[in-house]
PDB file of C-alpha atoms and ligand atoms in Angstrom:
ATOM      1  CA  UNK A   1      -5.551  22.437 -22.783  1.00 43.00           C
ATOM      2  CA  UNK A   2      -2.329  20.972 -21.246  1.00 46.00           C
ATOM      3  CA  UNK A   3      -2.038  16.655 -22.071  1.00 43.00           C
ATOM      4  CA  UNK A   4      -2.723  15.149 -18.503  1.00 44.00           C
ATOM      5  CA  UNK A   5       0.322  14.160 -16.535  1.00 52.00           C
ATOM      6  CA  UNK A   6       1.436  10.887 -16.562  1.00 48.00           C
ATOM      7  CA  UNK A   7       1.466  10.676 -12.654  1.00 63.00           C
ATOM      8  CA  UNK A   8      -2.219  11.589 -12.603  1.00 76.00           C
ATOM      9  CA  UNK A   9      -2.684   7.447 -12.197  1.00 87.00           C
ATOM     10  CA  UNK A  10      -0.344   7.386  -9.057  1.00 95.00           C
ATOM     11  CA  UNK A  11      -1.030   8.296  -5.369  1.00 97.00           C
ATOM     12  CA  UNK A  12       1.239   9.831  -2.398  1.00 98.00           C
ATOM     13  CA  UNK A  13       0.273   7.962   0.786  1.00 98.00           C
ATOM     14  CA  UNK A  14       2.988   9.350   2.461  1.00 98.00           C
ATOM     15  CA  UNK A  15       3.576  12.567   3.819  1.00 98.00           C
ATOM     16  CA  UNK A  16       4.250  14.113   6.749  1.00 98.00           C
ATOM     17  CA  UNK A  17       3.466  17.229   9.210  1.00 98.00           C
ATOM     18  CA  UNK A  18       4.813  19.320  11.733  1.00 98.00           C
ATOM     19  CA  UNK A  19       3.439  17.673  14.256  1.00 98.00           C
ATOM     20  CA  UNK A  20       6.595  15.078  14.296  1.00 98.00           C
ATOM     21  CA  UNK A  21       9.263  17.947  14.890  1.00 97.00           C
ATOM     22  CA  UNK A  22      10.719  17.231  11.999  1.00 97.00           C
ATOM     23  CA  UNK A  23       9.256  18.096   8.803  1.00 98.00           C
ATOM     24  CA  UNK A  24       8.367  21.367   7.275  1.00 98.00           C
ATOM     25  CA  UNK A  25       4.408  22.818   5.865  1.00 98.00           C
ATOM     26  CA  UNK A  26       0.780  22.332   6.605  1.00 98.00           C
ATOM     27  CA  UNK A  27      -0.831  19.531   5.167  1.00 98.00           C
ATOM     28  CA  UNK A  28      -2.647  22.353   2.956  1.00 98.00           C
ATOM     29  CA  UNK A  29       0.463  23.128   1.207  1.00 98.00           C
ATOM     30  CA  UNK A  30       1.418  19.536   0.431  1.00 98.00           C
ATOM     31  CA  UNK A  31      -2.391  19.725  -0.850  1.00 98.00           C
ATOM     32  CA  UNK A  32      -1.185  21.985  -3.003  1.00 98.00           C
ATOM     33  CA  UNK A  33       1.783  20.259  -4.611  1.00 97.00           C
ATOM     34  CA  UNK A  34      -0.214  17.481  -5.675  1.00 97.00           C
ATOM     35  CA  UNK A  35      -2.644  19.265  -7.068  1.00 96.00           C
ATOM     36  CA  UNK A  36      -0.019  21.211  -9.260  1.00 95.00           C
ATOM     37  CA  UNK A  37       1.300  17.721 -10.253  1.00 94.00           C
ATOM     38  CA  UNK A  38      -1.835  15.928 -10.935  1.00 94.00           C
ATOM     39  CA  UNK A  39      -1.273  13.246  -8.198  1.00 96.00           C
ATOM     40  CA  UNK A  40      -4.456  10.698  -8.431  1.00 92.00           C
ATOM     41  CA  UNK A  41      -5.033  11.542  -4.348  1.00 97.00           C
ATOM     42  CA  UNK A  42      -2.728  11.688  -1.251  1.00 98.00           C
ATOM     43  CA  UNK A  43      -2.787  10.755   2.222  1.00 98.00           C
ATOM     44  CA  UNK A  44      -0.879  11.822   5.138  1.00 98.00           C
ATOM     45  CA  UNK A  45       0.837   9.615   7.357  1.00 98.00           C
ATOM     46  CA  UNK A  46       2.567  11.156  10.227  1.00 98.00           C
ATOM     47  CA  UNK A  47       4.775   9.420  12.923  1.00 98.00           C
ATOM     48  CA  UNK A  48       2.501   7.705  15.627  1.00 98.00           C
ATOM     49  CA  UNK A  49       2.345   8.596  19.163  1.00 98.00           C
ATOM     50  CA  UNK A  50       3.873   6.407  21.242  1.00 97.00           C
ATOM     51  CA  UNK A  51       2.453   5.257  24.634  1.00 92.00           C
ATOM     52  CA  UNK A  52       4.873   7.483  26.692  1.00 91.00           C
ATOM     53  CA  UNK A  53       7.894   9.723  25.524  1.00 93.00           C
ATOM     54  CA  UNK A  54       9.879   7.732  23.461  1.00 95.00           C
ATOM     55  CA  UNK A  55      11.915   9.982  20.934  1.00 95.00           C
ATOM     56  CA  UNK A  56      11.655  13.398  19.947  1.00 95.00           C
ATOM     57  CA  UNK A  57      10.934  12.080  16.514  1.00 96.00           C
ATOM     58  CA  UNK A  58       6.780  12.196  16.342  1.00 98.00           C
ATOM     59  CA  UNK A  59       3.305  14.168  17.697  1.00 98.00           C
ATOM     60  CA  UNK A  60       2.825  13.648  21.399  1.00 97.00           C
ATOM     61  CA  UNK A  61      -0.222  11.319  22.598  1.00 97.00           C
ATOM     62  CA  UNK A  62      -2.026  14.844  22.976  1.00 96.00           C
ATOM     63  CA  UNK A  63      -1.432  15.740  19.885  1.00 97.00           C
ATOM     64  CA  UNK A  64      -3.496  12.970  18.156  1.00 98.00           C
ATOM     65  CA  UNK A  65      -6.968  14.838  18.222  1.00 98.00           C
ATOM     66  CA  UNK A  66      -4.873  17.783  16.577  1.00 98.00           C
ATOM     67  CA  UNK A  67      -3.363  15.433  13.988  1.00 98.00           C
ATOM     68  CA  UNK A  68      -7.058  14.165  12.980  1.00 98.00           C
ATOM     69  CA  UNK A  69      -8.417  17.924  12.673  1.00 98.00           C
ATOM     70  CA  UNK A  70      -5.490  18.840  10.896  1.00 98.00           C
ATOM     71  CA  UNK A  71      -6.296  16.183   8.078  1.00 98.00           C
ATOM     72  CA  UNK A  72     -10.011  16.822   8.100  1.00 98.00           C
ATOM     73  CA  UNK A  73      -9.549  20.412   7.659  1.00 98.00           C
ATOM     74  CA  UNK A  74      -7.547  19.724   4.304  1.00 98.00           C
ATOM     75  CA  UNK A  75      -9.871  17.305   3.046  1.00 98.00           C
ATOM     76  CA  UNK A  76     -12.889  19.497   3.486  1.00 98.00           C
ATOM     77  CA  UNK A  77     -11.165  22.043   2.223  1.00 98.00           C
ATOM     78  CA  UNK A  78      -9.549  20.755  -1.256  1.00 98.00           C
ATOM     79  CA  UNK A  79     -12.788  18.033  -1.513  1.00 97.00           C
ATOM     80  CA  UNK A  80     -13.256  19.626  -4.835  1.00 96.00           C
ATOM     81  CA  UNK A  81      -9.341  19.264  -6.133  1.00 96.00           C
ATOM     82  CA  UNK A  82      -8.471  16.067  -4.909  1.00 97.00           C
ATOM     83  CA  UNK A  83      -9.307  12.833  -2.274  1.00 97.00           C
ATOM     84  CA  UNK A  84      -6.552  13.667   0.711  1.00 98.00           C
ATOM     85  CA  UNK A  85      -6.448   9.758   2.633  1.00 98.00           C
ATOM     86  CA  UNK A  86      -5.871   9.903   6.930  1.00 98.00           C
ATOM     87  CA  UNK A  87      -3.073   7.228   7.508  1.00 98.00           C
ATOM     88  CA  UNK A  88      -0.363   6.897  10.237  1.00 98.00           C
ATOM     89  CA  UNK A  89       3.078   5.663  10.148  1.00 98.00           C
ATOM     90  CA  UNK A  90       3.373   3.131  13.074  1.00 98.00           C
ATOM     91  CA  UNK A  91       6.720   2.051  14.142  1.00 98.00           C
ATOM     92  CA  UNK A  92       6.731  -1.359  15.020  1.00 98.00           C
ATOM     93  CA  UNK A  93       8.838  -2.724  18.011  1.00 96.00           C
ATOM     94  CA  UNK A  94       7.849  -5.707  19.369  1.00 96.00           C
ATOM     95  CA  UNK A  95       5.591  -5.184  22.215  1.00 95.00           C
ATOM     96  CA  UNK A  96       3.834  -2.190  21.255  1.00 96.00           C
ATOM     97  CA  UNK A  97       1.396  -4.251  18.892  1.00 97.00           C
ATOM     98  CA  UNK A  98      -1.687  -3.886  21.525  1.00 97.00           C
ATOM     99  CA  UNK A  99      -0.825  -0.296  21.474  1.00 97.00           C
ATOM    100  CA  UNK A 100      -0.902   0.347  17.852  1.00 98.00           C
ATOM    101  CA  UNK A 101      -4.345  -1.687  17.711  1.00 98.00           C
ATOM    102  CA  UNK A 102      -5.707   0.482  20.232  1.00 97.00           C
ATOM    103  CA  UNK A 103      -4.107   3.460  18.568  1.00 97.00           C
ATOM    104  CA  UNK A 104      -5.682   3.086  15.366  1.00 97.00           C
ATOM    105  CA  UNK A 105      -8.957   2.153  16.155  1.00 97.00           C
ATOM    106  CA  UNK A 106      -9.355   5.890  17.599  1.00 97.00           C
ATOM    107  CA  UNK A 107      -9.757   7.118  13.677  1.00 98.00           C
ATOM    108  CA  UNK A 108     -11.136   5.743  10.698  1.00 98.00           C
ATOM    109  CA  UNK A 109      -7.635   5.504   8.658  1.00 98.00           C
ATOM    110  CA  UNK A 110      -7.553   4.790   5.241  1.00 98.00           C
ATOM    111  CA  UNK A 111      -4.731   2.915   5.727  1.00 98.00           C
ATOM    112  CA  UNK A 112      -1.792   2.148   8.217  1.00 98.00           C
ATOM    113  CA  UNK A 113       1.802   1.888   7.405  1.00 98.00           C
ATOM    114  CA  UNK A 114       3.960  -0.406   9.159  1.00 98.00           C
ATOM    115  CA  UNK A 115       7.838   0.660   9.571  1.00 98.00           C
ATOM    116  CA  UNK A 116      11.391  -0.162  11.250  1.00 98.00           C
ATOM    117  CA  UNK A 117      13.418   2.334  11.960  1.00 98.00           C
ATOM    118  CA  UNK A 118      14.344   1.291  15.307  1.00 97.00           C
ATOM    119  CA  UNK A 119      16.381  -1.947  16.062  1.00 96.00           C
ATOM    120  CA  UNK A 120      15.919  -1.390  19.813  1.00 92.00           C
ATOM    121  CA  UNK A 121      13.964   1.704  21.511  1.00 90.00           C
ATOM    122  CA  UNK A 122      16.799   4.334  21.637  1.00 92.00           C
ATOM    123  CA  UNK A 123      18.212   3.466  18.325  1.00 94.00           C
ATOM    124  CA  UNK A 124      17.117   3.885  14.822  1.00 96.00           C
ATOM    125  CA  UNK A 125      19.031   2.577  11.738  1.00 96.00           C
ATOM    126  CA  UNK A 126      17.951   5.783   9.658  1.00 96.00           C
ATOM    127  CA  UNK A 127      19.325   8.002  12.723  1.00 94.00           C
ATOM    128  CA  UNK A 128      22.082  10.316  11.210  1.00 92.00           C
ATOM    129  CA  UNK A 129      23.639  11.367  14.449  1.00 91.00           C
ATOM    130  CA  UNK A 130      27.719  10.951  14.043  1.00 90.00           C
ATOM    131  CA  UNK A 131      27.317   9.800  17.681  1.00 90.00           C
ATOM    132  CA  UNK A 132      25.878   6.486  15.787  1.00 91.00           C
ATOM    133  CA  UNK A 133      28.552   6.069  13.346  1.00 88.00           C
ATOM    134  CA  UNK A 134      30.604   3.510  15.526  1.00 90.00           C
ATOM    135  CA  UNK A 135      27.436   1.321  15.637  1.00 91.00           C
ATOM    136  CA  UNK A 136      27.983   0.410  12.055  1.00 91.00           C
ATOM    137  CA  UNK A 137      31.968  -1.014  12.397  1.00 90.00           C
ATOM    138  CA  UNK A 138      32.291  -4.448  11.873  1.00 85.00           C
ATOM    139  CA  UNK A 139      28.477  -5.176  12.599  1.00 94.00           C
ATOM    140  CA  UNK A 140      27.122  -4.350   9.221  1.00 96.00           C
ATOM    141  CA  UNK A 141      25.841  -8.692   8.621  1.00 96.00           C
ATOM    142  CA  UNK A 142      24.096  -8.460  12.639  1.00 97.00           C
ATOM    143  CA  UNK A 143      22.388  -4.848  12.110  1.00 97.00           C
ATOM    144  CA  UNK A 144      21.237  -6.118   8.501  1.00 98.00           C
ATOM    145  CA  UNK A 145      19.967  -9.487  10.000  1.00 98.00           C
ATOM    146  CA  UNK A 146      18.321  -8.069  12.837  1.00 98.00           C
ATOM    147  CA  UNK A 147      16.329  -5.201  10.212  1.00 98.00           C
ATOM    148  CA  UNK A 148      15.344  -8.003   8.233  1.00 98.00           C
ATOM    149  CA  UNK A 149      13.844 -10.165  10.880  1.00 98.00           C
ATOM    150  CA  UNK A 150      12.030  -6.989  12.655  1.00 98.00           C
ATOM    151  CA  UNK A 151      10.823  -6.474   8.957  1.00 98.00           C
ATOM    152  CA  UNK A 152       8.918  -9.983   8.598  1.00 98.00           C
ATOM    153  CA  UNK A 153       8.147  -9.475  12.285  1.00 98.00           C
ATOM    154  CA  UNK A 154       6.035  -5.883  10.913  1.00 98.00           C
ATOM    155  CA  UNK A 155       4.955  -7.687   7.729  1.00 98.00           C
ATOM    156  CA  UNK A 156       3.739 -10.981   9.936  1.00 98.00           C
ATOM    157  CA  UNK A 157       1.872  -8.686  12.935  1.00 98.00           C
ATOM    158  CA  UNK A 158      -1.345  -8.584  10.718  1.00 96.00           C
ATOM    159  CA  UNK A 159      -1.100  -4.356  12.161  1.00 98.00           C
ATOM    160  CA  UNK A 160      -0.708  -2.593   8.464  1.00 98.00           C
ATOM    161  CA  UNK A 161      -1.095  -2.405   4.870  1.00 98.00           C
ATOM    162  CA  UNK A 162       1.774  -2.052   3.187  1.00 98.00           C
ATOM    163  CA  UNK A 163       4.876  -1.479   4.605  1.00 98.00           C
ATOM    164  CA  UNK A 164       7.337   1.487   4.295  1.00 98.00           C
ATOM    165  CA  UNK A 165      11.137   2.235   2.708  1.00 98.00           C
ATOM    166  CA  UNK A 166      11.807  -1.473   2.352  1.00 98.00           C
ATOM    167  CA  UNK A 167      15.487  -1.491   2.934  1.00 98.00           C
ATOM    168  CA  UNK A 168      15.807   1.702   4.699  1.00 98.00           C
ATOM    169  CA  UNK A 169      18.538   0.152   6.427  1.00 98.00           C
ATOM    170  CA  UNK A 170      20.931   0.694   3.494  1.00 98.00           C
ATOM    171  CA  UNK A 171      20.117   4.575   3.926  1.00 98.00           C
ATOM    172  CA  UNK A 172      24.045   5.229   4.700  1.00 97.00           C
ATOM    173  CA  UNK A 173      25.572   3.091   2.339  1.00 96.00           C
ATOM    174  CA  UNK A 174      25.877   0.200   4.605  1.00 96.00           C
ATOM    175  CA  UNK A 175      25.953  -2.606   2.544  1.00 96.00           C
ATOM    176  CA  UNK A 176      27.214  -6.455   4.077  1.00 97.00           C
ATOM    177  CA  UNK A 177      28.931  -8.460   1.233  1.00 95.00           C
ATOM    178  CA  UNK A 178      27.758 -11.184  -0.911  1.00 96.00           C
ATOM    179  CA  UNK A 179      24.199 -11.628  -2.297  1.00 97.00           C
ATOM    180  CA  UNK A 180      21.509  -9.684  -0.237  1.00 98.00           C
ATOM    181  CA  UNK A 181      18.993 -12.097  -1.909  1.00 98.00           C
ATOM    182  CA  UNK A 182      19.831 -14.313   1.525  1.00 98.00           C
ATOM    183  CA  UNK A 183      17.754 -11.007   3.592  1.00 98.00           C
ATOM    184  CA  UNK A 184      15.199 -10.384   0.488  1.00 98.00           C
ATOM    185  CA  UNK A 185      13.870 -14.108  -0.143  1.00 98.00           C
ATOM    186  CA  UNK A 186      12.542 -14.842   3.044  1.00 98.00           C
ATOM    187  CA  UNK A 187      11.074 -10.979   3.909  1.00 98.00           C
ATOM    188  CA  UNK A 188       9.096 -11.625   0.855  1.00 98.00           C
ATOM    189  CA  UNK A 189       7.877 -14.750   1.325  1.00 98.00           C
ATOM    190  CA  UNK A 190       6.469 -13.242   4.918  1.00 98.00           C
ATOM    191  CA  UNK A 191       4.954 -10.373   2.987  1.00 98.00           C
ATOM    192  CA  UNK A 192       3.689 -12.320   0.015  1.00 98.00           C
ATOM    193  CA  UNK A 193       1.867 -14.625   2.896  1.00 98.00           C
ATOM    194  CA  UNK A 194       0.312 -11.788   5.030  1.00 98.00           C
ATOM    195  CA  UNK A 195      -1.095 -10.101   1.771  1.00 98.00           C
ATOM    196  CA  UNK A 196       0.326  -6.751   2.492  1.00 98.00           C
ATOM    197  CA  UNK A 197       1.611  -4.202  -0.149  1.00 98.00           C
ATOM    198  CA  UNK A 198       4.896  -2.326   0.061  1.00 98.00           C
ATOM    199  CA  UNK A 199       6.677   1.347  -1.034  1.00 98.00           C
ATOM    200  CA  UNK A 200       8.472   1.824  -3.635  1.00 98.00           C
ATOM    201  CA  UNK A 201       9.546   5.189  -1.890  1.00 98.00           C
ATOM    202  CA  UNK A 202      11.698   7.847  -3.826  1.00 98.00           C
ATOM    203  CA  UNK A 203      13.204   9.145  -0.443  1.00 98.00           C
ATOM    204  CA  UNK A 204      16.238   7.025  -0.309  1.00 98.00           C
ATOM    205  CA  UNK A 205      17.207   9.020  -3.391  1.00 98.00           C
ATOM    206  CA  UNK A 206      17.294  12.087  -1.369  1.00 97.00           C
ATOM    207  CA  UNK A 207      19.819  10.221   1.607  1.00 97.00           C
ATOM    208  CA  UNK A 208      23.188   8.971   1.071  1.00 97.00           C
ATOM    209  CA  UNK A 209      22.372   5.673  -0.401  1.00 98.00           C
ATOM    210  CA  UNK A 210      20.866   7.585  -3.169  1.00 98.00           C
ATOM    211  CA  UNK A 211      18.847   4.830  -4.417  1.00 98.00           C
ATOM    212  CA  UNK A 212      15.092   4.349  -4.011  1.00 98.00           C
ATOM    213  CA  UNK A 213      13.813   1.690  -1.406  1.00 98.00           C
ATOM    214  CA  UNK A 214      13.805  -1.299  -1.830  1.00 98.00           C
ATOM    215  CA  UNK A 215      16.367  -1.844  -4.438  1.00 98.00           C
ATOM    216  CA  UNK A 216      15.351  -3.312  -7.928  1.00 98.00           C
ATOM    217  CA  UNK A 217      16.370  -6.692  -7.379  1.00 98.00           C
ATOM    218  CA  UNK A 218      14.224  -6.623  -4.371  1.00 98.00           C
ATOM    219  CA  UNK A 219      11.212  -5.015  -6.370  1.00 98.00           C
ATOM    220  CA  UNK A 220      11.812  -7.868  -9.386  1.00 98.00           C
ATOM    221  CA  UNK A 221      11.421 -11.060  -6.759  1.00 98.00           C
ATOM    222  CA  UNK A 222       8.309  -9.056  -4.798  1.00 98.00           C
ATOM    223  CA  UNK A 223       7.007  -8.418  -8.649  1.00 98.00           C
ATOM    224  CA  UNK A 224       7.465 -12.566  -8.731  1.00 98.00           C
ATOM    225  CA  UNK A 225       5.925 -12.909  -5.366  1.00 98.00           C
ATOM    226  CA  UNK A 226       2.395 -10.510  -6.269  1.00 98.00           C
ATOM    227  CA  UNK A 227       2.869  -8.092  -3.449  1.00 98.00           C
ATOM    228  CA  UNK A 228       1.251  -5.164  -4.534  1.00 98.00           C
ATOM    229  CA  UNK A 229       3.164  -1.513  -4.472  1.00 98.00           C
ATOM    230  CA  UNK A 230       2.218   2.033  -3.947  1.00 98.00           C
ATOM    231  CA  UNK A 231       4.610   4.393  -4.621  1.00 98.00           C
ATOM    232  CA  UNK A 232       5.830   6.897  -1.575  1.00 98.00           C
ATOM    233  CA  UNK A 233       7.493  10.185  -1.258  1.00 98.00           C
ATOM    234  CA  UNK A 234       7.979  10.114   2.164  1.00 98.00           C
ATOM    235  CA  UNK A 235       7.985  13.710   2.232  1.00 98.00           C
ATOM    236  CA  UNK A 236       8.873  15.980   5.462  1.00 98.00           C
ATOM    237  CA  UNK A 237       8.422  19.071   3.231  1.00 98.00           C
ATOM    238  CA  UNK A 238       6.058  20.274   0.818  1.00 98.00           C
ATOM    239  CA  UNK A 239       8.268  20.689  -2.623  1.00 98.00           C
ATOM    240  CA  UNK A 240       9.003  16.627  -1.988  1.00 98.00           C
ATOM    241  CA  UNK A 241       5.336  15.626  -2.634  1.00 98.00           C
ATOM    242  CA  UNK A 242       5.632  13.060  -5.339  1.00 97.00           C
ATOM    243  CA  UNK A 243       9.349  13.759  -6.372  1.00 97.00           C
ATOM    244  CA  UNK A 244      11.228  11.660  -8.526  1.00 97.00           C
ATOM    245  CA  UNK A 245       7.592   9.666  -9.452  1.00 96.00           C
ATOM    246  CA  UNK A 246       8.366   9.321 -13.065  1.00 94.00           C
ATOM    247  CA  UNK A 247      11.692   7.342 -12.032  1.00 96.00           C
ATOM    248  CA  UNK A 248      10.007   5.483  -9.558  1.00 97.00           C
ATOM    249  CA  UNK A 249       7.208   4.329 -12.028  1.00 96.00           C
ATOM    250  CA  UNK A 250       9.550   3.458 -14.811  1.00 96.00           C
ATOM    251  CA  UNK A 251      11.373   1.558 -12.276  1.00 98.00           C
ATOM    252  CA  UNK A 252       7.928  -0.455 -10.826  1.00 98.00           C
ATOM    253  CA  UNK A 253       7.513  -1.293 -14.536  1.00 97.00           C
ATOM    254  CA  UNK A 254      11.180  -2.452 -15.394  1.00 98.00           C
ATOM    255  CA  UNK A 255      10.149  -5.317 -12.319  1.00 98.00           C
ATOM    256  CA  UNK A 256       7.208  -6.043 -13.786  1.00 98.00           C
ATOM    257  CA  UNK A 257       4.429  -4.528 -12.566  1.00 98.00           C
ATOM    258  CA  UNK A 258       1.507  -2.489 -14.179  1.00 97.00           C
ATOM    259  CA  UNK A 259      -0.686  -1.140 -11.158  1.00 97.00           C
ATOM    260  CA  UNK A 260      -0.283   0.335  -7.503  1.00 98.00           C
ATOM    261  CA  UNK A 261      -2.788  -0.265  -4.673  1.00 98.00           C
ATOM    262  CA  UNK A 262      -4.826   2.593  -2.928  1.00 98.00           C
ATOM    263  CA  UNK A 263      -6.693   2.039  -0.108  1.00 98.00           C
ATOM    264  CA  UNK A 264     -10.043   4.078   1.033  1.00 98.00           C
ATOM    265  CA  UNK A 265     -11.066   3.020   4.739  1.00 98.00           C
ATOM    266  CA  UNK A 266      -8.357  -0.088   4.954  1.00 98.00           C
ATOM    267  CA  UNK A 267     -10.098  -1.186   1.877  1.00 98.00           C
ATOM    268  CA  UNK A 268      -7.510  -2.155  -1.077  1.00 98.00           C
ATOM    269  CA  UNK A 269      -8.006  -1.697  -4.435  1.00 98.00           C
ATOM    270  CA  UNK A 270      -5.701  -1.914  -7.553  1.00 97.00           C
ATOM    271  CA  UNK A 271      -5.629   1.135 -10.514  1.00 96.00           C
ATOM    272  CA  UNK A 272      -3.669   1.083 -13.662  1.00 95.00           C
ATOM    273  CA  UNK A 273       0.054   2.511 -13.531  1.00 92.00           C
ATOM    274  CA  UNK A 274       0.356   4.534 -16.901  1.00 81.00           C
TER     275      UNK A 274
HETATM  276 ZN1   ZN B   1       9.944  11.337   9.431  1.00 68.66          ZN
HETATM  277 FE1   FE B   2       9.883   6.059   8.033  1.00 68.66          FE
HETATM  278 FE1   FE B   3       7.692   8.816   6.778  1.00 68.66          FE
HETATM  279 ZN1   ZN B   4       9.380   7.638   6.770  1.00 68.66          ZN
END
């Protein structure tokens, strides 16, 4: 008999599928991975449709019943391996809250997660087309003040449970001067209020900024603050299911804290990180 692995205590709540054009494997084969690494459950939580076209980025409205049979088909088939979670990850832009309430209440999710890529429909910070490159010149302060306050917007619209990649918006390295506490503080004091976890989530050490979102100073003062963390892969590809977990636990432990959250039916409940 093999010792257990220490990541048997975590969960993956977020993972991805074909369905959003741009990630690789059937939710089966993610099923798969965590199995192989003794994850404590997963949950898949593909880009939401949006009302209309909108980017070529996520499933199509019509694909949404497709989505749903996708997930139950892994569930019922690995229900004696491990618990596989239904979630979504919403974008939020102001003005599509009614339609990510009416969205969501067309499945029971386990959970919802709330995210900004998009600082106005048509562009999205974490977008690495050259063509966007320009964007960043001289603008880095405005781009990282208007992520923040979209970010307390999400954490304040009552929509989610725990909000994704933090400070995705450093993805390329983008980085204003000074002390970023002045964009930290007041996100987590909007977070701390609406009760709503957040990701510690090992993809940013797969992009440019090759540091996990948020950073640790940001993880230390929402440590301070009790918002609770699960800990993400984000992955768009099967062999990315809980990477880099034992850095990313170490790291949720060096700011203090000593569980995660999981969530069955939008229910939250807290389990020992070991
Ligand atoms: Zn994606
Ligand atoms: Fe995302
Ligand atoms: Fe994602
Ligand atoms: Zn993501």
């Amino acid at each position: 008999m093999s010792s257990p692995d220490p990541i048997i205590s975590v969960a993956d709540y977020h993972m991805h599928t074909p369905l959003c054009k741009h990630a690789e494997g059937w939710p089966d084969e993610y099923a798969l991975v965590a199995i192989e690494k003794n994850l404590a459950e997963i949950g898949f939580s593909d880009h939401n449709p949006m009302a209309g076209y909108f980017d070529d980025w996520r499933m199509a409205d019509d694909e949404f019943p497709q989505y749903l049979d996708l997930i139950s088909q892994s569930q019922n088939k690995f229900s004696d391996d491990i618990d596989i979670c239904l979630g979504l990850e919403c974008d939020f832009l102001p003005g599509q809250e009614a339609w990510i309430e009416k969205l969501t209440q067309r499945a029971d999710f386990d959970y919802l997660i709330g995210s900004v890529h998009y600082l106005e429909p048509g562009w999205a910070v974490d977008d690495p087309d050259p063509k966007w490159a320009s964007r960043w010149q001289g603008s880095i302060e405005s781009i990282w003040h208007q992520y923040w306050t979209l970010y307390r917007q999400c954490a304040a619209s009552g929509l989610f449970d725990f909000l994704a990649h933090p400070d995705l918006v450093k993805k390329f390295g983008h980085r204003p001067g000074g002390d970023l506490q002045r964009f930290y503080e007041p996100t987590i004091e909007v977070i701390a209020a609406n009760n709503i976890a957040i990701e510690v989530s090992t993809a940013g050490l797969r992009k440019p900024c090759a540091e996990m979102y948020p950073s640790q100073d940001f993880l230390k003062l929402a440590n301070q603050a009790g918002i609770p963390i699960v800990i993400s892969s984000d992955a768009h590809r099967p062999e990315e299911v809980g990477a880099d977990f034992g850095n990313a636990i170490k790291m949720a432990q060096t700011a203090g804290y000593c569980e995660t959250a999981r969530f069955k039916r939008r229910e939250r409940r807290m389990e020992p990180l070991l």
